[in-house]
Coordinates of C-alpha atoms in Angstrom, one line a residue:
M16 CA -164.2 69.4 -21.7
A17 CA -160.7 68.7 -22.3
L18 CA -157.6 70.4 -21.3
G19 CA -154.2 70.6 -22.8
C20 CA -151.1 72.7 -23.8
P21 CA -150.8 71.8 -27.5
S22 CA -146.7 71.9 -29.3
S23 CA -145.9 73.2 -31.7
K24 CA -146.2 70.4 -33.8
G25 CA -149.8 70.1 -32.6
S26 CA -149.0 67.3 -29.8
W27 CA -149.9 67.5 -26.4
S28 CA -146.7 68.2 -23.9
W29 CA -147.3 66.7 -21.1
L30 CA -146.1 66.8 -17.1
A31 CA -142.8 67.5 -16.3
E32 CA -143.8 67.9 -12.0
L33 CA -146.6 67.6 -10.2
L34 CA -147.2 69.2 -6.8
L35 CA -150.4 67.3 -5.1
L36 CA -151.9 70.0 -2.4
G37 CA -155.3 68.0 -1.6
P38 CA -157.4 68.3 -4.6
L39 CA -155.7 70.8 -6.2
L40 CA -152.9 69.6 -8.8
V41 CA -150.6 71.7 -10.3
L42 CA -149.1 70.7 -13.8
L43 CA -145.8 72.0 -14.9
V44 CA -146.3 71.7 -18.4
S45 CA -143.6 72.2 -21.2
G46 CA -143.9 74.2 -24.3
L47 CA -146.1 77.2 -23.6
G48 CA -145.1 80.7 -22.8
T49 CA -147.5 83.1 -23.3
S50 CA -147.5 86.8 -23.2
L51 CA -151.0 88.6 -22.7
G52 CA -150.8 92.3 -22.1
Q53 CA -148.9 93.3 -19.3
N54 CA -148.9 89.8 -18.0
V55 CA -146.7 86.8 -18.1
Y56 CA -147.6 83.6 -18.3
T57 CA -146.0 80.3 -17.0
N58 CA -145.8 76.8 -18.5
T59 CA -147.7 76.0 -15.0
W60 CA -151.7 75.0 -14.9
A61 CA -153.5 74.8 -11.6
V62 CA -156.6 72.3 -12.5
H63 CA -159.3 71.8 -9.7
I64 CA -160.5 68.4 -9.9
A65 CA -163.2 66.6 -7.3
G66 CA -162.1 63.3 -6.6
G67 CA -159.5 64.0 -4.0
P68 CA -156.0 63.4 -4.5
D69 CA -156.3 59.5 -5.6
E70 CA -158.6 60.8 -8.8
A71 CA -156.5 63.5 -9.2
N72 CA -153.2 61.1 -9.9
R73 CA -155.1 58.5 -11.7
I74 CA -156.0 61.7 -14.1
A75 CA -152.4 62.9 -14.0
S76 CA -151.0 60.0 -15.1
K77 CA -152.7 59.5 -18.6
H78 CA -150.9 61.1 -21.5
G79 CA -153.6 63.6 -22.5
F80 CA -156.0 65.6 -20.9
V81 CA -159.8 64.1 -21.4
N82 CA -163.0 65.5 -20.4
H83 CA -164.1 63.2 -17.0
G84 CA -167.0 65.7 -16.3
N85 CA -164.9 66.5 -13.0
V86 CA -162.8 68.9 -13.9
K87 CA -164.2 72.2 -11.9
W88 CA -161.8 74.7 -12.5
A89 CA -158.6 75.5 -14.8
E90 CA -156.2 78.5 -15.0
Q91 CA -152.7 78.9 -16.7
Q92 CA -150.1 80.7 -13.8
Q93 CA -148.7 84.0 -14.8
V94 CA -146.1 86.1 -13.3
K95 CA -146.4 88.3 -10.1
S96 CA -144.8 91.1 -8.8
R97 CA -143.3 90.1 -5.5
K98 CA -140.8 92.1 -3.1
K99 CA -139.0 90.7 -0.2
R100 CA -139.8 93.3 2.7
D101 CA -136.3 94.2 3.9
I102 CA -134.6 97.3 4.4
Y103 CA -132.3 97.6 1.4
T104 CA -133.1 100.0 -1.7
E105 CA -130.4 100.6 -3.5
P106 CA -129.5 103.9 -2.7
S107 CA -130.4 106.8 -4.8
D108 CA -127.8 109.4 -3.8
P109 CA -126.5 111.7 -7.3
K110 CA -123.1 110.2 -6.7
F111 CA -123.3 106.7 -5.6
T112 CA -123.1 105.4 -9.2
Q113 CA -119.6 107.0 -8.7
Q114 CA -118.5 105.2 -6.1
W115 CA -117.0 102.2 -7.9
Y116 CA -115.3 100.8 -5.0
L117 CA -118.6 100.4 -3.0
Y118 CA -120.5 98.4 -5.6
N119 CA -119.4 97.6 -9.2
A120 CA -121.5 95.2 -11.5
N121 CA -118.5 94.8 -14.1
H122 CA -115.2 95.2 -11.6
R123 CA -114.1 94.4 -8.0
D124 CA -115.2 96.3 -5.4
L125 CA -115.5 96.1 -1.8
N126 CA -118.7 94.1 -1.6
A127 CA -120.7 97.0 0.6
K128 CA -124.0 96.0 -1.4
G129 CA -123.8 92.7 0.0
A130 CA -123.7 93.3 3.6
W131 CA -126.5 96.4 2.5
E132 CA -128.4 93.5 1.3
M133 CA -128.1 91.4 4.5
G134 CA -129.6 94.6 6.8
F135 CA -126.4 96.0 8.0
T136 CA -125.9 99.5 7.5
G137 CA -123.8 100.6 10.6
K138 CA -127.4 101.1 12.8
G139 CA -125.4 101.7 16.6
V140 CA -122.5 101.9 16.2
V141 CA -120.2 105.0 16.5
V142 CA -117.2 106.2 14.7
S143 CA -115.1 108.9 15.4
I144 CA -112.6 110.9 13.4
L145 CA -109.3 111.7 14.8
D146 CA -108.3 114.6 12.5
D147 CA -108.4 118.7 11.8
G148 CA -112.2 118.7 12.5
I149 CA -116.3 117.8 10.8
E150 CA -117.8 120.0 9.0
K151 CA -121.0 119.1 12.0
N152 CA -123.7 120.7 9.7
H153 CA -122.5 119.5 6.3
P154 CA -126.3 118.6 5.1
D155 CA -124.7 114.7 4.3
L156 CA -123.7 114.2 7.6
I157 CA -125.9 116.2 9.8
A158 CA -128.0 113.6 10.3
N159 CA -125.7 110.6 11.9
Y160 CA -123.9 114.2 13.6
D161 CA -123.0 112.5 17.3
P162 CA -121.7 115.3 19.7
D163 CA -120.6 112.8 22.0
A164 CA -118.1 111.7 19.5
S165 CA -116.7 114.7 19.2
Y166 CA -114.5 117.1 20.7
D167 CA -112.2 120.1 19.8
V168 CA -108.9 119.6 21.8
N169 CA -106.8 122.1 19.7
D170 CA -109.1 124.7 21.3
G171 CA -110.5 122.8 24.3
D172 CA -113.9 123.0 23.8
P173 CA -116.9 120.7 22.6
D174 CA -117.2 122.2 19.1
P175 CA -115.2 120.2 16.4
Q176 CA -116.2 122.6 13.2
P177 CA -112.9 123.3 11.2
R178 CA -111.0 126.5 10.8
Y179 CA -112.1 127.8 7.4
T180 CA -108.8 128.8 5.8
Q181 CA -108.7 130.0 1.8
L182 CA -107.2 126.9 1.0
N183 CA -109.2 124.9 2.7
D184 CA -106.7 122.8 4.2
N185 CA -108.9 121.6 7.0
R186 CA -111.1 119.8 4.9
H187 CA -109.1 116.5 5.7
G188 CA -111.4 115.2 8.6
T189 CA -114.6 115.9 7.0
R190 CA -113.7 114.0 4.0
C191 CA -113.1 111.0 6.2
A192 CA -116.3 111.5 7.9
G193 CA -117.9 111.4 4.6
E194 CA -116.4 107.9 3.5
V195 CA -118.2 106.6 7.0
A196 CA -121.2 107.7 7.3
A197 CA -122.5 110.2 4.9
M198 CA -126.5 109.7 4.8
A199 CA -128.2 107.6 2.1
N200 CA -131.3 108.7 -0.5
N201 CA -131.2 111.9 0.5
G202 CA -130.4 113.4 -2.8
I203 CA -126.7 114.9 -2.0
C204 CA -123.7 113.8 -2.8
G205 CA -123.1 109.6 -2.2
V206 CA -123.3 107.4 0.6
G207 CA -120.8 105.9 3.5
V208 CA -120.2 102.4 3.8
A209 CA -122.3 102.5 6.9
Y210 CA -124.9 105.2 6.5
D211 CA -126.7 104.5 9.4
A212 CA -123.4 105.0 11.8
K213 CA -123.2 107.9 14.2
I214 CA -120.0 109.7 12.9
G215 CA -118.3 112.2 15.5
G216 CA -115.1 113.9 15.0
V217 CA -112.3 115.3 17.1
R218 CA -110.5 118.6 16.0
M219 CA -106.7 117.6 16.7
L220 CA -104.4 118.0 14.1
D221 CA -105.0 121.9 13.5
G222 CA -102.4 123.3 16.0
E223 CA -99.4 121.8 17.9
V224 CA -99.3 118.0 18.2
T225 CA -98.4 116.8 22.0
D226 CA -98.4 113.8 23.4
V227 CA -100.9 115.3 25.2
V228 CA -103.2 116.3 22.7
E229 CA -103.2 112.4 21.2
A230 CA -103.6 110.7 24.3
Q231 CA -106.7 112.9 25.0
S232 CA -107.8 112.6 21.3
L233 CA -107.2 108.3 21.7
S234 CA -108.9 108.5 24.8
L235 CA -112.3 110.4 24.4
N236 CA -115.2 108.9 25.6
P237 CA -114.1 105.0 25.1
Q238 CA -117.4 103.7 26.5
H239 CA -119.7 105.5 23.7
I240 CA -117.4 105.6 20.9
H241 CA -116.6 101.7 19.6
I242 CA -114.3 102.5 16.9
Y243 CA -111.5 105.6 16.2
S244 CA -110.3 106.2 12.7
A245 CA -107.1 108.2 12.2
S246 CA -105.6 109.4 8.7
W247 CA -102.0 110.3 10.2
G248 CA -99.0 110.0 11.7
P249 CA -94.9 111.0 11.6
E250 CA -93.6 112.6 7.9
D251 CA -93.8 109.8 5.3
D252 CA -90.1 111.0 4.5
G253 CA -88.3 108.0 4.3
K254 CA -85.8 108.8 6.9
T255 CA -88.2 109.6 10.4
V256 CA -88.6 107.0 13.1
D257 CA -91.0 108.0 15.5
G258 CA -94.2 107.0 17.0
P259 CA -96.6 107.3 20.3
A260 CA -94.9 108.5 23.1
K261 CA -96.0 107.6 27.1
L262 CA -99.5 109.1 27.3
A263 CA -100.2 107.8 24.0
K264 CA -99.3 104.6 24.3
E265 CA -101.1 104.6 27.6
A266 CA -104.2 105.7 25.7
F267 CA -104.0 102.9 23.5
L268 CA -103.2 100.3 26.0
R269 CA -106.6 101.5 28.3
G270 CA -108.4 101.8 25.0
V271 CA -108.1 98.1 24.4
T272 CA -108.5 96.9 27.7
E273 CA -111.2 99.1 28.9
G274 CA -112.6 100.4 26.0
R275 CA -116.5 99.6 25.0
G276 CA -117.3 97.7 28.6
G277 CA -113.7 95.9 28.4
L278 CA -114.4 94.9 24.8
G279 CA -112.1 97.2 23.5
S280 CA -112.0 100.2 21.3
I281 CA -111.0 99.4 17.6
F282 CA -108.6 101.8 16.5
V283 CA -108.5 101.7 12.6
W284 CA -105.2 103.6 11.2
A285 CA -104.2 104.8 7.3
S286 CA -100.6 103.1 6.6
G287 CA -98.7 105.6 5.2
N288 CA -98.0 108.0 1.8
G289 CA -94.6 107.6 1.2
G290 CA -93.7 105.2 -1.0
R291 CA -92.1 107.7 -3.7
E292 CA -89.5 107.8 -0.2
K293 CA -89.1 104.3 -0.2
D294 CA -90.4 104.8 3.7
S295 CA -92.0 101.8 5.5
C296 CA -94.6 101.5 7.5
N297 CA -93.2 99.9 10.0
C298 CA -90.5 102.6 11.5
D299 CA -94.0 104.3 12.0
G300 CA -95.2 103.3 15.6
Y301 CA -98.6 103.7 15.1
T302 CA -99.5 101.8 12.4
N303 CA -96.8 99.2 13.7
S304 CA -98.7 98.6 16.8
I305 CA -100.7 96.0 18.0
Y306 CA -103.6 98.0 19.1
T307 CA -104.1 99.4 15.1
L308 CA -105.8 97.9 12.3
S309 CA -103.1 98.8 9.6
I310 CA -104.7 99.7 6.3
S311 CA -103.4 99.9 2.9
S312 CA -104.4 101.0 -0.2
S313 CA -104.9 99.8 -3.8
T314 CA -106.0 101.6 -7.1
Q315 CA -108.7 101.3 -8.9
N316 CA -107.2 98.5 -11.4
G317 CA -105.7 96.9 -8.3
N318 CA -102.2 98.1 -8.4
V319 CA -100.0 99.2 -5.9
P320 CA -100.2 103.0 -5.9
W321 CA -97.1 104.9 -6.0
Y322 CA -97.9 106.7 -2.5
S323 CA -98.3 103.3 -0.7
E324 CA -95.7 102.2 2.1
A325 CA -95.1 98.2 2.6
C326 CA -94.8 96.2 5.5
S327 CA -95.5 93.3 7.8
S328 CA -97.9 95.2 9.8
T329 CA -100.3 96.2 7.1
L330 CA -103.4 94.1 7.8
A331 CA -105.6 94.4 5.0
T332 CA -106.3 97.2 2.2
T333 CA -108.9 98.9 0.6
Y334 CA -109.3 101.2 -2.9
S335 CA -108.3 104.9 -3.0
S336 CA -106.8 107.0 -6.0
G337 CA -104.1 105.7 -8.4
N338 CA -103.0 107.2 -11.8
L339 CA -104.5 110.5 -13.3
N340 CA -106.7 107.6 -15.7
E341 CA -108.1 106.0 -12.4
K342 CA -111.2 107.0 -10.3
Q343 CA -111.0 108.1 -6.9
I344 CA -112.8 108.3 -3.8
V345 CA -116.3 110.3 -3.9
T346 CA -117.1 112.3 0.0
T347 CA -118.8 114.7 1.4
D348 CA -116.3 118.4 1.1
L349 CA -115.7 121.4 3.3
R350 CA -118.2 124.3 2.9
Q351 CA -121.1 121.9 2.5
K352 CA -119.8 120.7 -1.2
C353 CA -119.2 117.1 -2.8
T354 CA -116.1 115.5 -4.0
D355 CA -114.9 112.9 -5.9
T356 CA -110.6 113.4 -5.6
H357 CA -110.1 112.6 -2.1
T358 CA -106.9 110.5 -2.4
G359 CA -104.3 108.6 -0.4
T360 CA -104.1 106.1 2.3
S361 CA -106.3 108.5 4.1
A362 CA -109.1 107.6 1.8
S363 CA -108.7 103.7 2.4
A364 CA -108.9 103.3 6.9
P365 CA -112.1 105.3 6.8
L366 CA -113.4 103.2 4.4
A367 CA -112.0 100.1 6.6
A368 CA -113.9 101.8 9.4
G369 CA -117.4 101.6 7.6
I370 CA -117.0 98.4 6.9
I371 CA -115.8 97.4 10.8
A372 CA -119.0 99.1 12.1
L373 CA -120.6 96.8 9.9
A374 CA -119.3 94.1 11.2
L375 CA -119.9 95.7 14.7
E376 CA -123.5 96.0 13.9
A377 CA -123.6 92.2 13.1
N378 CA -122.3 91.4 16.1
K379 CA -122.0 93.9 19.4
N380 CA -120.1 91.5 21.4
L381 CA -116.2 91.5 18.9
T382 CA -113.2 92.2 20.6
W383 CA -111.3 94.3 19.3
R384 CA -108.9 91.3 18.7
D385 CA -111.9 89.4 17.6
M386 CA -111.9 92.2 14.3
Q387 CA -108.4 91.5 13.8
H388 CA -109.2 88.0 13.2
L389 CA -112.3 88.6 11.2
V390 CA -109.9 90.6 8.5
V391 CA -107.4 88.2 8.5
R392 CA -109.9 85.7 7.9
T393 CA -112.5 87.4 5.2
S394 CA -109.9 89.5 3.3
H395 CA -108.8 88.1 -0.1
P396 CA -105.9 88.9 -3.0
A397 CA -108.7 89.3 -5.2
H398 CA -107.0 91.1 -8.4
L399 CA -104.7 93.0 -6.2
L400 CA -101.5 92.9 -8.7
T401 CA -97.8 92.9 -6.6
N402 CA -94.9 90.7 -6.8
D403 CA -94.5 89.8 -3.2
W404 CA -97.9 87.5 -2.5
R405 CA -96.5 84.4 -0.3
T406 CA -98.3 81.5 0.8
N407 CA -97.8 81.9 5.0
G408 CA -97.5 78.7 7.5
V409 CA -101.3 78.2 7.4
G410 CA -102.0 78.7 3.7
R411 CA -103.2 82.4 3.5
K412 CA -102.1 84.6 0.7
V413 CA -100.0 87.4 2.7
S414 CA -98.2 90.6 1.0
H415 CA -96.2 93.4 2.6
S416 CA -98.5 95.9 -0.2
Y417 CA -101.7 94.6 1.0
G418 CA -101.8 92.5 4.3
Y419 CA -104.0 90.1 3.6
G420 CA -105.8 91.8 0.9
L421 CA -108.9 93.7 0.1
L422 CA -111.8 94.0 2.7
D423 CA -115.2 92.0 1.7
A424 CA -117.8 93.8 3.8
S425 CA -120.4 91.2 3.1
A426 CA -118.0 88.4 4.1
I427 CA -116.7 90.0 7.2
V428 CA -120.3 90.9 8.2
A429 CA -121.7 87.0 7.5
L430 CA -118.2 85.8 9.8
A431 CA -119.2 88.0 12.6
K432 CA -123.0 86.8 13.2
N433 CA -121.8 83.8 14.5
W434 CA -117.9 83.9 15.5
T435 CA -117.0 83.1 18.5
N436 CA -114.6 85.0 20.7
V437 CA -111.0 84.0 21.0
G438 CA -109.9 83.9 24.5
P439 CA -107.3 86.1 26.5
Q440 CA -104.3 87.3 24.8
K441 CA -101.2 85.7 25.8
K442 CA -97.7 87.1 25.2
C443 CA -94.6 85.4 25.3
V444 CA -91.5 87.1 25.6
L445 CA -88.1 85.3 24.9
S446 CA -85.0 87.4 25.3
M447 CA -82.1 87.0 23.2
A448 CA -78.3 87.4 24.5
A449 CA -76.8 90.1 22.7
E450 CA -74.4 89.3 19.9
P451 CA -73.1 92.4 18.2
S452 CA -71.3 90.5 15.7
H453 CA -74.1 88.0 14.6
L454 CA -76.4 89.3 11.9
V455 CA -77.7 85.9 11.7
I456 CA -79.6 85.2 15.2
T457 CA -81.9 81.8 15.8
K458 CA -83.9 81.2 18.8
T459 CA -85.6 77.7 19.2
V460 CA -88.5 78.6 21.4
D461 CA -91.2 76.4 22.7
G462 CA -94.1 79.4 23.2
C463 CA -93.9 79.7 26.3
A464 CA -95.0 76.0 27.7
G465 CA -96.0 75.1 30.4
T466 CA -96.6 78.7 32.3
D467 CA -100.0 81.1 31.8
N468 CA -98.6 82.7 28.8
N469 CA -98.5 79.9 26.6
V470 CA -99.3 80.6 23.0
S471 CA -99.9 78.0 20.5
S472 CA -102.2 80.0 17.6
L473 CA -100.1 83.2 17.0
E474 CA -101.7 86.3 16.4
H475 CA -98.9 89.0 16.2
A476 CA -95.0 88.8 16.7
Q477 CA -92.8 91.8 17.5
A478 CA -89.1 91.6 17.5
Q479 CA -88.2 94.7 20.1
L480 CA -84.2 96.0 19.2
T481 CA -82.1 97.9 20.2
L482 CA -78.8 98.9 17.8
S483 CA -76.8 101.2 17.3
Y484 CA -75.6 101.7 13.0
N485 CA -74.0 104.6 11.6
R486 CA -76.1 104.9 8.4
R487 CA -79.7 103.2 9.5
G488 CA -81.3 103.2 5.8
N489 CA -78.9 100.8 4.9
L490 CA -80.5 98.1 7.2
A491 CA -82.6 95.3 6.6
I492 CA -84.3 93.1 9.0
Y493 CA -85.9 89.9 8.6
L494 CA -87.8 87.6 10.7
T495 CA -88.6 83.7 9.6
S496 CA -91.1 81.9 11.7
P497 CA -90.6 78.3 12.3
M498 CA -93.3 77.3 9.9
G499 CA -91.1 79.5 6.8
T500 CA -93.2 82.8 6.8
R501 CA -90.4 85.1 6.0
S502 CA -91.5 88.8 7.5
T503 CA -89.7 92.0 6.1
L504 CA -89.3 93.9 9.6
L505 CA -87.4 96.5 7.8
A506 CA -86.6 97.3 4.1
P507 CA -83.9 99.6 3.3
R508 CA -84.6 103.7 3.5
P509 CA -82.6 105.2 1.5
H510 CA -83.3 109.0 2.6
D511 CA -82.6 107.6 6.2
Y512 CA -78.7 108.7 6.9
S513 CA -79.4 108.9 10.6
S514 CA -76.7 107.2 13.3
E515 CA -79.2 107.1 16.0
G516 CA -80.2 103.5 15.3
F517 CA -83.2 101.8 17.0
N518 CA -83.7 102.2 20.7
D519 CA -86.6 99.5 22.3
W520 CA -88.1 99.2 19.0
A521 CA -91.0 97.2 18.4
F522 CA -90.9 95.8 14.7
M523 CA -93.9 93.9 14.9
T524 CA -95.7 91.5 11.8
T525 CA -98.8 90.3 11.4
H526 CA -97.9 87.4 8.5
S527 CA -97.6 84.6 11.0
W528 CA -101.5 85.1 11.9
D529 CA -102.6 81.5 13.3
E530 CA -99.1 79.5 12.8
D531 CA -97.8 77.4 15.6
P532 CA -95.1 79.9 17.2
R533 CA -92.8 76.8 18.8
G534 CA -89.7 75.9 16.7
D535 CA -86.7 78.1 15.0
W536 CA -87.3 81.5 14.8
T537 CA -84.6 83.1 12.8
L538 CA -83.6 87.6 12.8
E539 CA -81.7 88.8 10.2
I540 CA -79.9 92.0 9.8
E541 CA -78.3 93.0 6.4
N542 CA -76.2 96.0 5.5
V543 CA -77.5 96.3 1.7
A544 CA -74.6 98.8 1.4
G545 CA -72.4 96.7 -1.2
A546 CA -69.0 94.9 0.1
S547 CA -67.0 97.9 -0.9
D548 CA -69.0 100.8 1.1
Y549 CA -67.0 101.4 4.1
G550 CA -67.3 104.6 4.6
E551 CA -64.4 105.9 7.1
T552 CA -62.4 104.4 9.5
L553 CA -62.7 105.3 12.7
L554 CA -59.9 104.3 15.4
C555 CA -60.8 104.3 18.8
S556 CA -59.5 103.9 22.1
V557 CA -61.1 101.1 23.9
P558 CA -59.9 98.7 26.9
L559 CA -58.9 94.7 26.7
P560 CA -61.2 93.0 26.8
P561 CA -60.4 89.9 29.1
K562 CA -61.8 86.8 27.4
N563 CA -63.4 88.3 24.1
A564 CA -62.9 90.7 21.7
L565 CA -66.2 91.2 20.8
L566 CA -68.5 92.8 23.6
P567 CA -71.5 94.5 23.7
H568 CA -70.6 97.8 25.4
Q569 CA -73.1 100.0 26.4
H570 CA -72.3 103.9 25.6
K571 CA -72.8 104.6 29.4
H572 CA -70.0 102.2 30.7
H573 CA -67.4 102.7 27.3
P574 CA -65.2 105.5 28.3
H575 CA -64.4 108.4 25.4
P576 CA -61.1 108.2 23.6
N577 CA -58.1 110.3 25.9
S578 CA -58.6 113.6 24.5
S579 CA -55.5 114.9 25.7
S580 CA -53.0 112.0 24.3
Q581 CA -52.5 109.6 21.8
P582 CA -52.9 105.9 23.0
P583 CA -50.3 103.7 22.9
C584 CA -48.7 102.3 19.8
H585 CA -46.8 98.7 19.8
T586 CA -45.8 96.6 16.8
P587 CA -46.2 93.2 17.3
S588 CA -49.2 91.4 15.6
P589 CA -52.0 91.0 17.0
T590 CA -53.2 87.5 18.5
F591 CA -57.3 86.7 18.4
P592 CA -58.9 85.0 20.6
P593 CA -60.4 81.7 19.4
N594 CA -64.4 82.1 18.3
T595 CA -64.0 85.2 17.3
T596 CA -66.6 86.1 14.9
Q597 CA -65.9 89.4 12.8
V598 CA -68.8 91.8 11.1
P599 CA -69.2 90.9 7.7
G600 CA -67.5 94.3 5.9
L601 CA -64.6 94.8 8.3
Q602 CA -61.0 94.7 7.7
K603 CA -58.6 92.9 9.8
Q604 CA -55.3 95.1 10.3
S605 CA -52.0 94.6 11.6
V606 CA -51.3 96.7 14.6
S607 CA -48.4 98.1 12.7
E608 CA -50.6 99.1 10.0
L609 CA -53.0 100.6 12.6
C610 CA -50.4 102.4 13.8
E611 CA -49.0 103.9 10.7
Q612 CA -52.1 105.3 10.3
Q613 CA -52.7 106.5 13.5
N614 CA -50.8 109.9 13.1
D615 CA -53.1 110.6 9.9
D616 CA -56.3 109.1 11.5
Y617 CA -56.1 109.5 15.3
K618 CA -57.5 112.9 15.4
L619 CA -60.5 112.5 13.6
A620 CA -61.3 109.2 14.8
R621 CA -61.4 110.9 18.3
R622 CA -63.5 113.6 17.3
A623 CA -66.1 111.1 15.7
C624 CA -66.2 108.5 18.8
Q625 CA -66.5 112.0 21.0
I626 CA -69.6 113.9 18.7
L627 CA -71.3 110.3 17.3
E628 CA -70.5 108.5 20.4
M629 CA -69.5 105.1 18.1
Y630 CA -67.5 102.5 19.9
C631 CA -65.9 99.7 18.2
V632 CA -67.4 96.0 17.8
L633 CA -64.0 94.7 16.3
V634 CA -61.0 94.8 19.2
I635 CA -57.4 94.0 17.9
W636 CA -56.3 91.4 20.4
G637 CA -53.1 92.7 21.0
Y638 CA -50.2 94.8 22.8
C639 CA -52.2 97.8 20.6
C640 CA -55.3 99.0 22.2
F641 CA -57.2 100.1 19.2
C642 CA -60.4 98.7 17.1
I643 CA -61.4 99.7 13.7
Y644 CA -65.0 100.7 12.5
Q645 CA -66.4 100.5 9.4
I646 CA -69.3 103.6 9.8
R647 CA -71.4 101.9 7.7
R648 CA -71.6 98.2 9.1
V649 CA -73.4 97.4 12.1
D650 CA -72.3 99.0 15.2
Q651 CA -73.7 97.0 18.3
L652 CA -76.7 95.2 18.9
F653 CA -77.3 95.5 22.4
E654 CA -80.6 93.6 23.0
T655 CA -83.1 91.4 21.1
Y656 CA -86.6 90.4 22.7
F657 CA -89.5 88.5 20.8
F658 CA -93.0 88.8 21.9
L659 CA -95.5 86.4 20.7
L660 CA -98.9 87.3 21.0
G661 CA -101.8 85.3 20.5
F662 CA -103.9 82.7 22.2
R663 CA -105.0 79.5 23.1

């Protein structure tokens, strides 16, 4: 018997590789690829040769099949269908093919399919949507609905069912819930990112929202709920500065210290929709908090959406709506319906919450800070377009528009599986002297070396400021780390005409994550109004300072101008003390010039000072006790604190 494989030229094509398994010889022969019927044949033959391995070796070493009389069996190998017996099958839901952001073979996506293929679908993880309620009987949510993760704070009962109106204006929470945990393979709508997670909802936005309401919502069942997702905040009008009050702050702190058995509740927050109003998400105390994971948006084509806000506290990005020609988000809708028109950063935060649920399934022992580390390390710029990508001090790309970039579900799950928990958080607090006339302040720090709070690897950096300023929207504030990473803590907000300034407001940046905080930190406060834009000139009576003409007067310690009489006026030229620094934009004037103005301006100045409680930063040193204040320049910078939070 002769066995062989004829080539197209009639010669015998021979062994490419061989695998010897006792007397079984597998011959990998080139030149044959036959298909008979439905069978697909390969170029591999299995040949049973009597005589054992030595005989098989001897025969295989020859250059042709020759009938040796001891070939007992031969069969050309054919391809067989075999499937992995894992739990993943691609969802069959009718709208899944429209969920371009979860899986798209020809486009960037959140790589959810990669996480699903690894077997992670959110099982055992509980997510609660803090919003206007959740339609618990929605056919695409009902199997995953968790009553222990739900409550109606507005009406004080356990049922979070939304209040139905003609305009369906309480659909927001139900839409967000579907993004996280809409069921898979049930023939309805699409799927959630974590389609096997449990989902609940807190009805808290359909009524008066108070500090108590927020605190109750943030504190609901923290040993049962793992992730809280919120797509709301203060007005995105470009002029509001607001955040959690006393009780809500305490709820955040208790959540991260006591929630999930001490691992910490995870709070996911939408970064805000005030882009058209030039708003800054650092003026939103929820997204600006170190306790929240702030999420921004990208359009389908990788552009910054028109509604997106830029700030240094944003950690990462998911997809959402964009221009009219770009697709939006598919999810559950009120009245047991389905929609493909969910929009805004409201749609981005729940996608992030779902991805975080996948990571928690992969590793139940992750702390709230571990999760932020994972997000920083696995997010990537991808195709996200903006001109503000920068490389920070440890070589990571970071942007005020996108944070560290697009979340990657597969990457975060893979890293989470074997993640080692970071050490306890350390907080280094640095006080800076009040220097009202210095708009560039540099502080050399050692990260609290030699103390229990020594920080050598940075997570969050905060600059807590108290300052008064006549037109807050003209302020820009920057913080530069010792490794050269420059964060925009506050961008100018043209609609913010407030004269309230900032009172103990903690501006936060994540852009120096993992950097060494030791060295020179520089805080810059800039007036973007232009040199000729002075506003009104106000004359205020102030006491003469004993040594230095530049003092950070506290309002309660500074007397109001005398309302009954004008201050004395003398004409000698003023003498300025040495080392006096003038606020940029302020004009020096002689006492005689001031006196010439006083008759016209004194009443206006006195009234303005009394009403606005604005006091002077430049004291004219001399016999005439006047100061001049340009209302569009920095008034007083009372206190500055740096908070460096990290570990090791």
